[in-house]
């Protein structure tokens, strides 16, 4: 009947695709995502955060000048009249804009949302992807929020159970001090930092070439940088080496300030029993322009690439208002986490159920039995049970449906059952069938489902 | 120290705003949203749905030609090289594109996500807002999915507890038949439907004027339409009146087909005990071009305006592929729901807690005590308790923080307590303080929190 009613006019167009660099998620994949989001939300709430939801696009001027070289990856909305907007590039700038706009002096929030980058999708990068951010803005105990953010990062990665990882950590002011000591002119600090940031993928020789040939450093300065950036190790050990008498860091205002910060931070991390996940690494530079203090990046030790990153940005909120509010945050690149979780699930031979349906109501009869199905399945739904129904004369259709969706219970109703005033309850796993009174079947099922 | 480290260069820009027609959500408001989303997700899962997550933007050609007059409200992304994209206008077209692209023949999914409309924000409308959609695609029992979608709608509105409502219901083919009977030429059907759709806000005289003066109907045809569209009432009652011997609907193929559909649907809704929420209303027309069968709209009886709407669209998925897959769905306009929930919460004098923090660790001392705070608060976090900490010599600062955030428990630690190897546990409501051993405080708190 439905088919007979369909208008005969059908437009046949070429097979549609979606925009490259974006993805759809459904079924088993969504189940993994929901599990990850629930773990992450639980960790964030454990640290007193409230959720914040900001628009997917911001005024274009809000995003301008915050991302250094990466600004070219910002997606603009077409000018269709009205103000010019762009899709958010991260969740940090919208958070800073929100804090400033509302005149807040302290705020700790989490946000799980998509961000947009007009990157080359061929590299296995996506143009739309989720980030999970936690940020603390406000005046707190010195290095207190920095400590808590790193603690949160270790809790996230431990509880997501995605294998070994390390948190590489450095300080922007230590980098600045280092560059000053090496004789780099201040106007080249950011540009040289972005070269240093490539050391996780390139050899020092390659990076040196870039610094000398493209960025105009002399060779001795580059080598001096090279001798510093190879330093990495357990935080307290490396810190005490850098603070040894005669260290050039102690004579430099910027790096001295950074070392004092790090001393407090490492003490707190040690007492929090997560310092063993942290590696103090002088080659970590991080690209974004807005960082001002501690910076860090978590990498999987088995898998290549960054899983999470963050740092302190004390000047960003002030750019949007009149009040300067210091802040520190972490951003989890959840896409890599999903990939690792999916791989682990495959390795362990587990599969997630795509639905949570508990009961399949099987009406053995023809389509005129819809009204009977409606009556019985509504009783299940009204009792808050998760239920689907099928009306069909073919029993195989019913049992296939239950097995495919791994629905644990069936309620079988045919003419015979109706006459006798009963229904049959079938446990799919044990294949045991029981007859129960029609009036009692919801209660009987409820007891079996919530014993 | 932190402040001393901040770079002295601070950019002061004018006070930033966000794009008009968009909003930020935080704290109490977010708590209400999370509660609503959790109720809605629960209802959707109860009906065997899996979540689907599609990109926020689609290829522009995917959205073109699906929304009739509303197409002018689609947001385009700027042409920055590559394919042309637009922000999604609803969740139905992306769902249809997904089903076709993946060659599915049946799929029931829910999606809770933002959609984008370049509408005039001054009317209290927003340019970015959430929709909560449930759709069933595939060949099922005749009118089965239509029945289930309306049942879901009543469950949603009942469980969200936002006051009385009614579901206005009609059938596109009944409308088409009616227009044919009245003598409207087929090429004017959609245009006249969009006039009829205004009857919830305008008198028939106003609508008639539009039909005659702007759309070129003759006055008698318009009056004939007028006599039909004033029909509304309890579904089965009105249906049997429309099916009475001699009814012109019975001689018209399109409306006869619709009345047969509705007979099956109303029978199922009656057995499901939700037909009392439904009003059969011949003036309901709905704007979107893609509907082909049953259409409906839920309105609050106290509050003006549509809360949810949907219908059957049997030809949309076929537009994206080669297979025709019939489908029916409902979309909940959650923004109105939030407004009603917020109002109810105000009326009932309830306020939501913005955080879920259970314990405030109060370290009575100066900033050097951060490492002690880190140690103790980490024990709470590691035990999965939700905890924040404060280090301060001023007790008032601690108690204010606990009261402001309505944190139920405090752990007080000063020098005296440390010497004695104890901490004090304080219940904020009863103000009772107890001393417990330092080594036992997490366990003691856990018992009090999960008795």
PDB file of N, CA and C in Angstrom, chain B residues 100-188:
ATOM      1  N   UNK B 100      21.671   6.560   1.579  1.00  0.00           N
ATOM      2  CA  UNK B 100      21.886   6.274   0.157  1.00  0.00           C
ATOM      3  C   UNK B 100      23.352   5.938  -0.116  1.00  0.00           C
ATOM      4  N   UNK B 101      24.264   6.747   0.437  1.00  0.00           N
ATOM      5  CA  UNK B 101      25.698   6.565   0.195  1.00  0.00           C
ATOM      6  C   UNK B 101      26.188   5.203   0.634  1.00  0.00           C
ATOM      7  N   UNK B 102      25.597   4.689   1.720  1.00  0.00           N
ATOM      8  CA  UNK B 102      26.038   3.412   2.256  1.00  0.00           C
ATOM      9  C   UNK B 102      25.173   2.252   1.772  1.00  0.00           C
ATOM     10  N   UNK B 103      24.262   2.544   0.841  1.00  0.00           N
ATOM     11  CA  UNK B 103      23.435   1.499   0.247  1.00  0.00           C
ATOM     12  C   UNK B 103      22.575   0.755   1.260  1.00  0.00           C
ATOM     13  N   UNK B 104      22.179   1.453   2.335  1.00  0.00           N
ATOM     14  CA  UNK B 104      21.358   0.779   3.353  1.00  0.00           C
ATOM     15  C   UNK B 104      19.936   0.620   2.847  1.00  0.00           C
ATOM     16  N   UNK B 105      19.265  -0.463   3.263  1.00  0.00           N
ATOM     17  CA  UNK B 105      17.851  -0.609   2.935  1.00  0.00           C
ATOM     18  C   UNK B 105      16.983  -0.441   4.170  1.00  0.00           C
ATOM     19  N   UNK B 106      17.613  -0.486   5.353  1.00  0.00           N
ATOM     20  CA  UNK B 106      16.862  -0.134   6.559  1.00  0.00           C
ATOM     21  C   UNK B 106      17.823   0.413   7.597  1.00  0.00           C
ATOM     22  N   UNK B 107      17.356   1.398   8.352  1.00  0.00           N
ATOM     23  CA  UNK B 107      18.211   2.054   9.341  1.00  0.00           C
ATOM     24  C   UNK B 107      17.320   2.885  10.245  1.00  0.00           C
ATOM     25  N   UNK B 108      17.494   2.731  11.556  1.00  0.00           N
ATOM     26  CA  UNK B 108      16.795   3.653  12.468  1.00  0.00           C
ATOM     27  C   UNK B 108      17.862   4.339  13.304  1.00  0.00           C
ATOM     28  N   UNK B 109      17.909   5.626  13.203  1.00  0.00           N
ATOM     29  CA  UNK B 109      18.969   6.358  13.887  1.00  0.00           C
ATOM     30  C   UNK B 109      18.396   7.570  14.621  1.00  0.00           C
ATOM     31  N   UNK B 110      19.133   7.989  15.653  1.00  0.00           N
ATOM     32  CA  UNK B 110      18.836   9.297  16.236  1.00  0.00           C
ATOM     33  C   UNK B 110      20.060  10.169  16.080  1.00  0.00           C
ATOM     34  N   UNK B 111      19.837  11.466  16.103  1.00  0.00           N
ATOM     35  CA  UNK B 111      20.944  12.410  16.026  1.00  0.00           C
ATOM     36  C   UNK B 111      20.557  13.652  16.804  1.00  0.00           C
ATOM     37  N   UNK B 112      21.444  14.087  17.685  1.00  0.00           N
ATOM     38  CA  UNK B 112      21.236  15.314  18.450  1.00  0.00           C
ATOM     39  C   UNK B 112      22.369  16.238  18.044  1.00  0.00           C
ATOM     40  N   UNK B 113      22.070  17.274  17.300  1.00  0.00           N
ATOM     41  CA  UNK B 113      23.150  18.109  16.769  1.00  0.00           C
ATOM     42  C   UNK B 113      22.605  19.471  16.371  1.00  0.00           C
ATOM     43  N   UNK B 114      23.536  20.386  16.127  1.00  0.00           N
ATOM     44  CA  UNK B 114      23.154  21.737  15.756  1.00  0.00           C
ATOM     45  C   UNK B 114      22.893  21.837  14.256  1.00  0.00           C
ATOM     46  N   UNK B 115      21.944  22.684  13.892  1.00  0.00           N
ATOM     47  CA  UNK B 115      21.690  23.001  12.490  1.00  0.00           C
ATOM     48  C   UNK B 115      21.769  24.520  12.342  1.00  0.00           C
ATOM     49  N   UNK B 116      21.853  24.968  11.100  1.00  0.00           N
ATOM     50  CA  UNK B 116      22.208  26.372  10.832  1.00  0.00           C
ATOM     51  C   UNK B 116      21.252  27.004   9.838  1.00  0.00           C
ATOM     52  N   UNK B 117      20.691  28.154  10.199  1.00  0.00           N
ATOM     53  CA  UNK B 117      19.777  28.852   9.294  1.00  0.00           C
ATOM     54  C   UNK B 117      20.068  30.342   9.325  1.00  0.00           C
ATOM     55  N   UNK B 118      20.239  30.903   8.142  1.00  0.00           N
ATOM     56  CA  UNK B 118      20.560  32.321   8.024  1.00  0.00           C
ATOM     57  C   UNK B 118      19.266  33.133   8.116  1.00  0.00           C
ATOM     58  N   UNK B 119      18.572  32.917   9.227  1.00  0.00           N
ATOM     59  CA  UNK B 119      17.260  33.538   9.424  1.00  0.00           C
ATOM     60  C   UNK B 119      17.463  34.896  10.094  1.00  0.00           C
ATOM     61  N   UNK B 120      16.402  35.658  10.171  1.00  0.00           N
ATOM     62  CA  UNK B 120      16.468  36.944  10.854  1.00  0.00           C
ATOM     63  C   UNK B 120      16.485  36.694  12.363  1.00  0.00           C
ATOM     64  N   UNK B 121      17.588  36.963  13.054  1.00  0.00           N
ATOM     65  CA  UNK B 121      17.660  36.604  14.466  1.00  0.00           C
ATOM     66  C   UNK B 121      16.801  37.487  15.351  1.00  0.00           C
ATOM     67  N   UNK B 122      16.302  38.607  14.825  1.00  0.00           N
ATOM     68  CA  UNK B 122      15.563  39.541  15.684  1.00  0.00           C
ATOM     69  C   UNK B 122      14.239  38.960  16.158  1.00  0.00           C
ATOM     70  N   UNK B 123      13.712  37.970  15.440  1.00  0.00           N
ATOM     71  CA  UNK B 123      12.401  37.423  15.814  1.00  0.00           C
ATOM     72  C   UNK B 123      12.470  36.477  17.014  1.00  0.00           C
ATOM     73  N   UNK B 124      13.644  36.415  17.685  1.00  0.00           N
ATOM     74  CA  UNK B 124      13.794  35.447  18.769  1.00  0.00           C
ATOM     75  C   UNK B 124      14.157  34.096  18.195  1.00  0.00           C
ATOM     76  N   UNK B 125      14.432  34.086  16.914  1.00  0.00           N
ATOM     77  CA  UNK B 125      14.918  32.872  16.278  1.00  0.00           C
ATOM     78  C   UNK B 125      16.431  32.878  16.350  1.00  0.00           C
ATOM     79  N   UNK B 126      17.019  31.702  16.321  1.00  0.00           N
ATOM     80  CA  UNK B 126      18.470  31.628  16.351  1.00  0.00           C
ATOM     81  C   UNK B 126      19.000  31.107  15.036  1.00  0.00           C
ATOM     82  N   UNK B 127      20.266  31.412  14.790  1.00  0.00           N
ATOM     83  CA  UNK B 127      20.887  30.985  13.537  1.00  0.00           C
ATOM     84  C   UNK B 127      21.609  29.664  13.719  1.00  0.00           C
ATOM     85  N   UNK B 128      21.865  29.326  14.967  1.00  0.00           N
ATOM     86  CA  UNK B 128      22.430  28.022  15.284  1.00  0.00           C
ATOM     87  C   UNK B 128      21.587  27.443  16.400  1.00  0.00           C
ATOM     88  N   UNK B 129      21.047  26.263  16.215  1.00  0.00           N
ATOM     89  CA  UNK B 129      20.258  25.667  17.290  1.00  0.00           C
ATOM     90  C   UNK B 129      20.259  24.154  17.169  1.00  0.00           C
ATOM     91  N   UNK B 130      19.962  23.511  18.305  1.00  0.00           N
ATOM     92  CA  UNK B 130      19.945  22.049  18.341  1.00  0.00           C
ATOM     93  C   UNK B 130      18.648  21.491  17.768  1.00  0.00           C
ATOM     94  N   UNK B 131      18.775  20.363  17.079  1.00  0.00           N
ATOM     95  CA  UNK B 131      17.607  19.550  16.783  1.00  0.00           C
ATOM     96  C   UNK B 131      17.874  18.138  17.286  1.00  0.00           C
ATOM     97  N   UNK B 132      16.813  17.456  17.682  1.00  0.00           N
ATOM     98  CA  UNK B 132      16.931  16.067  18.104  1.00  0.00           C
ATOM     99  C   UNK B 132      16.038  15.265  17.177  1.00  0.00           C
ATOM    100  N   UNK B 133      16.632  14.447  16.358  1.00  0.00           N
ATOM    101  CA  UNK B 133      15.882  13.749  15.315  1.00  0.00           C
ATOM    102  C   UNK B 133      15.888  12.243  15.509  1.00  0.00           C
ATOM    103  N   UNK B 134      14.773  11.638  15.152  1.00  0.00           N
ATOM    104  CA  UNK B 134      14.668  10.185  15.100  1.00  0.00           C
ATOM    105  C   UNK B 134      14.039   9.844  13.758  1.00  0.00           C
ATOM    106  N   UNK B 135      14.664   8.983  12.997  1.00  0.00           N
ATOM    107  CA  UNK B 135      14.125   8.602  11.698  1.00  0.00           C
ATOM    108  C   UNK B 135      14.201   7.092  11.517  1.00  0.00           C
ATOM    109  N   UNK B 136      13.214   6.569  10.807  1.00  0.00           N
ATOM    110  CA  UNK B 136      13.190   5.144  10.468  1.00  0.00           C
ATOM    111  C   UNK B 136      13.124   5.039   8.950  1.00  0.00           C
ATOM    112  N   UNK B 137      14.139   4.425   8.348  1.00  0.00           N
ATOM    113  CA  UNK B 137      14.140   4.201   6.902  1.00  0.00           C
ATOM    114  C   UNK B 137      14.008   2.716   6.645  1.00  0.00           C
ATOM    115  N   UNK B 138      13.249   2.362   5.627  1.00  0.00           N
ATOM    116  CA  UNK B 138      13.135   0.950   5.249  1.00  0.00           C
ATOM    117  C   UNK B 138      11.700   0.510   5.063  1.00  0.00           C
ATOM    118  N   UNK B 139      11.554  -0.712   4.540  1.00  0.00           N
ATOM    119  CA  UNK B 139      10.235  -1.319   4.346  1.00  0.00           C
ATOM    120  C   UNK B 139       9.827  -2.022   5.642  1.00  0.00           C
ATOM    121  N   UNK B 140       8.760  -1.584   6.258  1.00  0.00           N
ATOM    122  CA  UNK B 140       8.299  -2.218   7.496  1.00  0.00           C
ATOM    123  C   UNK B 140       6.813  -2.511   7.373  1.00  0.00           C
ATOM    124  N   UNK B 141       6.202  -2.928   8.478  1.00  0.00           N
ATOM    125  CA  UNK B 141       4.767  -3.089   8.521  1.00  0.00           C
ATOM    126  C   UNK B 141       4.122  -1.783   8.037  1.00  0.00           C
ATOM    127  N   UNK B 142       3.086  -1.915   7.211  1.00  0.00           N
ATOM    128  CA  UNK B 142       2.389  -0.744   6.703  1.00  0.00           C
ATOM    129  C   UNK B 142       1.980   0.201   7.836  1.00  0.00           C
ATOM    130  N   UNK B 143       2.388   1.438   7.790  1.00  0.00           N
ATOM    131  CA  UNK B 143       2.105   2.468   8.796  1.00  0.00           C
ATOM    132  C   UNK B 143       2.757   2.166  10.162  1.00  0.00           C
ATOM    133  N   UNK B 144       3.540   1.104  10.240  1.00  0.00           N
ATOM    134  CA  UNK B 144       4.209   0.774  11.501  1.00  0.00           C
ATOM    135  C   UNK B 144       5.176   1.864  11.942  1.00  0.00           C
ATOM    136  N   UNK B 145       6.122   2.267  11.095  1.00  0.00           N
ATOM    137  CA  UNK B 145       7.055   3.327  11.490  1.00  0.00           C
ATOM    138  C   UNK B 145       6.343   4.653  11.776  1.00  0.00           C
ATOM    139  N   UNK B 146       5.283   4.953  11.013  1.00  0.00           N
ATOM    140  CA  UNK B 146       4.527   6.192  11.232  1.00  0.00           C
ATOM    141  C   UNK B 146       3.945   6.184  12.647  1.00  0.00           C
ATOM    142  N   UNK B 147       3.356   5.029  13.009  1.00  0.00           N
ATOM    143  CA  UNK B 147       2.808   4.892  14.363  1.00  0.00           C
ATOM    144  C   UNK B 147       3.916   5.076  15.408  1.00  0.00           C
ATOM    145  N   UNK B 148       5.064   4.411  15.197  1.00  0.00           N
ATOM    146  CA  UNK B 148       6.113   4.434  16.224  1.00  0.00           C
ATOM    147  C   UNK B 148       6.695   5.839  16.407  1.00  0.00           C
ATOM    148  N   UNK B 149       6.848   6.554  15.292  1.00  0.00           N
ATOM    149  CA  UNK B 149       7.393   7.914  15.371  1.00  0.00           C
ATOM    150  C   UNK B 149       6.472   8.811  16.209  1.00  0.00           C
ATOM    151  N   UNK B 150       5.157   8.679  16.026  1.00  0.00           N
ATOM    152  CA  UNK B 150       4.230   9.519  16.800  1.00  0.00           C
ATOM    153  C   UNK B 150       4.214   9.094  18.265  1.00  0.00           C
ATOM    154  N   UNK B 151       4.331   7.795  18.492  1.00  0.00           N
ATOM    155  CA  UNK B 151       4.444   7.305  19.868  1.00  0.00           C
ATOM    156  C   UNK B 151       5.696   7.889  20.534  1.00  0.00           C
ATOM    157  N   UNK B 152       6.808   7.875  19.810  1.00  0.00           N
ATOM    158  CA  UNK B 152       8.065   8.431  20.337  1.00  0.00           C
ATOM    159  C   UNK B 152       7.887   9.903  20.695  1.00  0.00           C
ATOM    160  N   UNK B 153       7.224  10.627  19.806  1.00  0.00           N
ATOM    161  CA  UNK B 153       6.994  12.046  20.052  1.00  0.00           C
ATOM    162  C   UNK B 153       6.222  12.263  21.352  1.00  0.00           C
ATOM    163  N   UNK B 154       5.191  11.443  21.585  1.00  0.00           N
ATOM    164  CA  UNK B 154       4.424  11.628  22.830  1.00  0.00           C
ATOM    165  C   UNK B 154       5.270  11.229  24.036  1.00  0.00           C
ATOM    166  N   UNK B 155       6.092  10.194  23.903  1.00  0.00           N
ATOM    167  CA  UNK B 155       6.966   9.813  25.020  1.00  0.00           C
ATOM    168  C   UNK B 155       7.935  10.946  25.353  1.00  0.00           C
ATOM    169  N   UNK B 156       8.527  11.530  24.318  1.00  0.00           N
ATOM    170  CA  UNK B 156       9.472  12.631  24.524  1.00  0.00           C
ATOM    171  C   UNK B 156       8.811  13.762  25.299  1.00  0.00           C
ATOM    172  N   UNK B 157       7.642  14.190  24.818  1.00  0.00           N
ATOM    173  CA  UNK B 157       7.011  15.368  25.413  1.00  0.00           C
ATOM    174  C   UNK B 157       6.472  15.051  26.809  1.00  0.00           C
ATOM    175  N   UNK B 158       6.001  13.820  27.009  1.00  0.00           N
ATOM    176  CA  UNK B 158       5.544  13.437  28.351  1.00  0.00           C
ATOM    177  C   UNK B 158       6.720  13.420  29.328  1.00  0.00           C
ATOM    178  N   UNK B 159       7.834  12.803  28.925  1.00  0.00           N
ATOM    179  CA  UNK B 159       8.933  12.620  29.870  1.00  0.00           C
ATOM    180  C   UNK B 159       9.738  13.890  30.096  1.00  0.00           C
ATOM    181  N   UNK B 160       9.706  14.797  29.131  1.00  0.00           N
ATOM    182  CA  UNK B 160      10.396  16.072  29.352  1.00  0.00           C
ATOM    183  C   UNK B 160       9.607  16.950  30.316  1.00  0.00           C
ATOM    184  N   UNK B 161       8.324  16.620  30.509  1.00  0.00           N
ATOM    185  CA  UNK B 161       7.515  17.268  31.532  1.00  0.00           C
ATOM    186  C   UNK B 161       7.459  18.786  31.346  1.00  0.00           C
ATOM    187  N   UNK B 162       6.980  19.193  30.172  1.00  0.00           N
ATOM    188  CA  UNK B 162       6.948  20.626  29.873  1.00  0.00           C
ATOM    189  C   UNK B 162       5.520  21.128  29.656  1.00  0.00           C
ATOM    190  N   UNK B 163       4.551  20.429  30.240  1.00  0.00           N
ATOM    191  CA  UNK B 163       3.176  20.910  30.157  1.00  0.00           C
ATOM    192  C   UNK B 163       2.378  20.242  29.039  1.00  0.00           C
ATOM    193  N   UNK B 164       1.133  20.668  28.913  1.00  0.00           N
ATOM    194  CA  UNK B 164       0.225  20.061  27.939  1.00  0.00           C
ATOM    195  C   UNK B 164       0.600  20.403  26.506  1.00  0.00           C
ATOM    196  N   UNK B 165       0.258  19.497  25.628  1.00  0.00           N
ATOM    197  CA  UNK B 165       0.561  19.703  24.209  1.00  0.00           C
ATOM    198  C   UNK B 165      -0.441  18.925  23.378  1.00  0.00           C
ATOM    199  N   UNK B 166      -0.505  19.234  22.078  1.00  0.00           N
ATOM    200  CA  UNK B 166      -1.252  18.379  21.170  1.00  0.00           C
ATOM    201  C   UNK B 166      -0.438  18.152  19.898  1.00  0.00           C
ATOM    202  N   UNK B 167      -0.662  16.992  19.293  1.00  0.00           N
ATOM    203  CA  UNK B 167       0.012  16.665  18.042  1.00  0.00           C
ATOM    204  C   UNK B 167      -1.003  16.841  16.914  1.00  0.00           C
ATOM    205  N   UNK B 168      -0.812  17.903  16.124  1.00  0.00           N
ATOM    206  CA  UNK B 168      -1.668  18.096  14.946  1.00  0.00           C
ATOM    207  C   UNK B 168      -1.171  17.171  13.849  1.00  0.00           C
ATOM    208  N   UNK B 169      -2.114  16.504  13.176  1.00  0.00           N
ATOM    209  CA  UNK B 169      -1.714  15.495  12.199  1.00  0.00           C
ATOM    210  C   UNK B 169      -2.521  15.628  10.926  1.00  0.00           C
ATOM    211  N   UNK B 170      -1.869  15.446   9.791  1.00  0.00           N
ATOM    212  CA  UNK B 170      -2.546  15.450   8.497  1.00  0.00           C
ATOM    213  C   UNK B 170      -1.754  14.555   7.538  1.00  0.00           C
ATOM    214  N   UNK B 171      -2.135  14.525   6.270  1.00  0.00           N
ATOM    215  CA  UNK B 171      -1.506  13.636   5.298  1.00  0.00           C
ATOM    216  C   UNK B 171      -1.336  14.437   4.011  1.00  0.00           C
ATOM    217  N   UNK B 172      -0.142  14.434   3.482  1.00  0.00           N
ATOM    218  CA  UNK B 172       0.124  15.219   2.270  1.00  0.00           C
ATOM    219  C   UNK B 172      -0.804  14.822   1.123  1.00  0.00           C
ATOM    220  N   UNK B 173      -1.091  13.523   1.021  1.00  0.00           N
ATOM    221  CA  UNK B 173      -1.934  13.061  -0.088  1.00  0.00           C
ATOM    222  C   UNK B 173      -3.390  13.452   0.108  1.00  0.00           C
ATOM    223  N   UNK B 174      -3.764  13.630   1.370  1.00  0.00           N
ATOM    224  CA  UNK B 174      -5.121  14.106   1.638  1.00  0.00           C
ATOM    225  C   UNK B 174      -5.238  15.574   1.220  1.00  0.00           C
ATOM    226  N   UNK B 175      -4.182  16.325   1.507  1.00  0.00           N
ATOM    227  CA  UNK B 175      -4.124  17.724   1.084  1.00  0.00           C
ATOM    228  C   UNK B 175      -4.170  17.819  -0.444  1.00  0.00           C
ATOM    229  N   UNK B 176      -3.342  16.985  -1.084  1.00  0.00           N
ATOM    230  CA  UNK B 176      -3.305  17.002  -2.549  1.00  0.00           C
ATOM    231  C   UNK B 176      -4.682  16.670  -3.121  1.00  0.00           C
ATOM    232  N   UNK B 177      -5.312  15.629  -2.559  1.00  0.00           N
ATOM    233  CA  UNK B 177      -6.651  15.257  -3.014  1.00  0.00           C
ATOM    234  C   UNK B 177      -7.631  16.393  -2.810  1.00  0.00           C
ATOM    235  N   UNK B 178      -7.556  17.023  -1.670  1.00  0.00           N
ATOM    236  CA  UNK B 178      -8.451  18.131  -1.344  1.00  0.00           C
ATOM    237  C   UNK B 178      -8.285  19.269  -2.349  1.00  0.00           C
ATOM    238  N   UNK B 179      -7.022  19.603  -2.676  1.00  0.00           N
ATOM    239  CA  UNK B 179      -6.776  20.689  -3.620  1.00  0.00           C
ATOM    240  C   UNK B 179      -7.299  20.320  -5.011  1.00  0.00           C
ATOM    241  N   UNK B 180      -7.141  19.049  -5.372  1.00  0.00           N
ATOM    242  CA  UNK B 180      -7.646  18.570  -6.660  1.00  0.00           C
ATOM    243  C   UNK B 180      -9.170  18.710  -6.701  1.00  0.00           C
ATOM    244  N   UNK B 181      -9.808  18.245  -5.616  1.00  0.00           N
ATOM    245  CA  UNK B 181     -11.271  18.319  -5.525  1.00  0.00           C
ATOM    246  C   UNK B 181     -11.756  19.766  -5.630  1.00  0.00           C
ATOM    247  N   UNK B 182     -11.002  20.674  -5.002  1.00  0.00           N
ATOM    248  CA  UNK B 182     -11.401  22.081  -5.011  1.00  0.00           C
ATOM    249  C   UNK B 182     -11.111  22.749  -6.354  1.00  0.00           C
ATOM    250  N   UNK B 183     -10.338  22.055  -7.219  1.00  0.00           N
ATOM    251  CA  UNK B 183     -10.069  22.615  -8.540  1.00  0.00           C
ATOM    252  C   UNK B 183      -8.786  23.417  -8.648  1.00  0.00           C
ATOM    253  N   UNK B 184      -7.840  23.182  -7.747  1.00  0.00           N
ATOM    254  CA  UNK B 184      -6.559  23.879  -7.830  1.00  0.00           C
ATOM    255  C   UNK B 184      -5.673  23.144  -8.841  1.00  0.00           C
ATOM    256  N   UNK B 185      -5.064  23.851  -9.780  1.00  0.00           N
ATOM    257  CA  UNK B 185      -4.186  23.164 -10.735  1.00  0.00           C
ATOM    258  C   UNK B 185      -2.939  22.594 -10.031  1.00  0.00           C
ATOM    259  N   UNK B 186      -2.507  21.376 -10.420  1.00  0.00           N
ATOM    260  CA  UNK B 186      -1.418  20.678  -9.719  1.00  0.00           C
ATOM    261  C   UNK B 186      -0.161  21.520  -9.529  1.00  0.00           C
ATOM    262  N   UNK B 187       0.192  22.374 -10.490  1.00  0.00           N
ATOM    263  CA  UNK B 187       1.435  23.142 -10.356  1.00  0.00           C
ATOM    264  C   UNK B 187       1.349  24.172  -9.230  1.00  0.00           C
ATOM    265  N   UNK B 188       0.124  24.418  -8.734  1.00  0.00           N
ATOM    266  CA  UNK B 188      -0.011  25.373  -7.630  1.00  0.00           C
ATOM    267  C   UNK B 188      -0.126  24.692  -6.263  1.00  0.00           C
TER     268      UNK B 188
END
